[in-house]
């Protein structure tokens, strides 16, 4: 079974939040380092927007993780 767009965005957002908290970063700190507004990052973490792969790339660089780590366990 495939995920809906909303389910996929929510799962990606949860993973971003999990990784951010593991790094003990506030949403503001991560957003600043990734070069985006913290409100945009908040919407990504909440699964409210379907962000671009470039934004995921910037988030992964700021978290010092690989892009696949952000998509880890999405299908479960």
PDB file of C-alpha atoms in Angstrom:
ATOM      1  CA  UNK A   1       0.000   0.000   0.000  1.00  0.00           C
ATOM      2  CA  UNK A   2       1.344   3.416  -0.872  1.00  0.00           C
ATOM      3  CA  UNK A   3       1.157   6.466   1.323  1.00  0.00           C
ATOM      4  CA  UNK A   4      -0.941   9.487   0.534  1.00  0.00           C
ATOM      5  CA  UNK A   5       0.853  12.794   0.022  1.00  0.00           C
ATOM      6  CA  UNK A   6      -0.329  13.951   3.458  1.00  0.00           C
ATOM      7  CA  UNK A   7       0.881  10.763   5.169  1.00  0.00           C
ATOM      8  CA  UNK A   8       4.248  10.970   3.425  1.00  0.00           C
ATOM      9  CA  UNK A   9       4.767  14.626   4.400  1.00  0.00           C
ATOM     10  CA  UNK A  10       3.796  13.852   8.004  1.00  0.00           C
ATOM     11  CA  UNK A  11       6.279  10.966   8.209  1.00  0.00           C
ATOM     12  CA  UNK A  12       9.107  13.043   6.733  1.00  0.00           C
ATOM     13  CA  UNK A  13       8.285  15.851   9.157  1.00  0.00           C
ATOM     14  CA  UNK A  14       8.338  13.495  12.129  1.00  0.00           C
ATOM     15  CA  UNK A  15      11.743  12.206  11.087  1.00  0.00           C
ATOM     16  CA  UNK A  16      13.118  15.741  10.708  1.00  0.00           C
ATOM     17  CA  UNK A  17      11.830  16.614  14.188  1.00  0.00           C
ATOM     18  CA  UNK A  18      13.279  13.393  15.661  1.00  0.00           C
ATOM     19  CA  UNK A  19      16.702  14.104  14.156  1.00  0.00           C
ATOM     20  CA  UNK A  20      16.591  17.742  15.274  1.00  0.00           C
ATOM     21  CA  UNK A  21      15.770  16.757  18.846  1.00  0.00           C
ATOM     22  CA  UNK A  22      18.524  14.121  18.851  1.00  0.00           C
ATOM     23  CA  UNK A  23      20.951  16.912  17.938  1.00  0.00           C
ATOM     24  CA  UNK A  24      19.439  19.043  20.729  1.00  0.00           C
ATOM     25  CA  UNK A  25      18.653  21.889  18.373  1.00  0.00           C
ATOM     26  CA  UNK A  26      15.744  24.253  18.684  1.00  0.00           C
ATOM     27  CA  UNK A  27      13.577  24.761  15.647  1.00  0.00           C
ATOM     28  CA  UNK A  28      14.913  28.304  15.409  1.00  0.00           C
ATOM     29  CA  UNK A  29      18.550  27.139  15.484  1.00  0.00           C
ATOM     30  CA  UNK A  30      18.022  24.563  12.759  1.00  0.00           C
ATOM     31  CA  UNK A  31      16.025  26.952  10.585  1.00  0.00           C
ATOM     32  CA  UNK A  32      18.675  29.662  10.875  1.00  0.00           C
ATOM     33  CA  UNK A  33      21.469  27.248   9.987  1.00  0.00           C
ATOM     34  CA  UNK A  34      19.469  25.829   7.064  1.00  0.00           C
ATOM     35  CA  UNK A  35      18.678  29.303   5.777  1.00  0.00           C
ATOM     36  CA  UNK A  36      14.908  29.167   6.109  1.00  0.00           C
ATOM     37  CA  UNK A  37      12.213  30.739   8.221  1.00  0.00           C
ATOM     38  CA  UNK A  38      11.448  28.800  11.389  1.00  0.00           C
ATOM     39  CA  UNK A  39       7.746  28.886  10.461  1.00  0.00           C
ATOM     40  CA  UNK A  40       8.563  27.025   7.246  1.00  0.00           C
ATOM     41  CA  UNK A  41      10.536  24.412   9.175  1.00  0.00           C
ATOM     42  CA  UNK A  42       7.672  24.104  11.628  1.00  0.00           C
ATOM     43  CA  UNK A  43       5.233  23.432   8.780  1.00  0.00           C
ATOM     44  CA  UNK A  44       7.624  20.801   7.388  1.00  0.00           C
ATOM     45  CA  UNK A  45       7.894  19.072  10.777  1.00  0.00           C
ATOM     46  CA  UNK A  46       4.110  19.122  11.165  1.00  0.00           C
ATOM     47  CA  UNK A  47       3.639  17.663   7.680  1.00  0.00           C
ATOM     48  CA  UNK A  48       1.601  20.646   6.566  1.00  0.00           C
ATOM     49  CA  UNK A  49       3.635  21.391   3.443  1.00  0.00           C
ATOM     50  CA  UNK A  50       5.213  19.324   0.712  1.00  0.00           C
ATOM     51  CA  UNK A  51       8.663  20.868   0.679  1.00  0.00           C
ATOM     52  CA  UNK A  52      11.240  20.700  -2.089  1.00  0.00           C
ATOM     53  CA  UNK A  53      14.065  18.205  -2.155  1.00  0.00           C
ATOM     54  CA  UNK A  54      16.445  21.173  -2.009  1.00  0.00           C
ATOM     55  CA  UNK A  55      14.984  22.190   1.365  1.00  0.00           C
ATOM     56  CA  UNK A  56      15.450  18.586   2.556  1.00  0.00           C
ATOM     57  CA  UNK A  57      19.054  18.789   1.350  1.00  0.00           C
ATOM     58  CA  UNK A  58      19.633  22.007   3.333  1.00  0.00           C
ATOM     59  CA  UNK A  59      18.029  20.491   6.433  1.00  0.00           C
ATOM     60  CA  UNK A  60      20.155  17.337   6.105  1.00  0.00           C
ATOM     61  CA  UNK A  61      23.334  19.403   5.846  1.00  0.00           C
ATOM     62  CA  UNK A  62      22.394  21.452   8.915  1.00  0.00           C
ATOM     63  CA  UNK A  63      21.596  18.285  10.872  1.00  0.00           C
ATOM     64  CA  UNK A  64      24.798  16.622   9.603  1.00  0.00           C
ATOM     65  CA  UNK A  65      22.854  13.603   8.366  1.00  0.00           C
ATOM     66  CA  UNK A  66      22.414  12.046   4.941  1.00  0.00           C
ATOM     67  CA  UNK A  67      19.280  12.575   2.902  1.00  0.00           C
ATOM     68  CA  UNK A  68      18.408   8.847   3.206  1.00  0.00           C
ATOM     69  CA  UNK A  69      18.405   9.258   6.999  1.00  0.00           C
ATOM     70  CA  UNK A  70      15.568  11.767   6.647  1.00  0.00           C
ATOM     71  CA  UNK A  71      13.580   9.244   4.610  1.00  0.00           C
ATOM     72  CA  UNK A  72      14.463   6.315   6.891  1.00  0.00           C
ATOM     73  CA  UNK A  73      11.501   4.058   7.728  1.00  0.00           C
ATOM     74  CA  UNK A  74       9.010   6.102   5.713  1.00  0.00           C
ATOM     75  CA  UNK A  75       7.223   2.988   4.401  1.00  0.00           C
ATOM     76  CA  UNK A  76       6.488   1.579   7.869  1.00  0.00           C
TER      77      UNK A  76
END
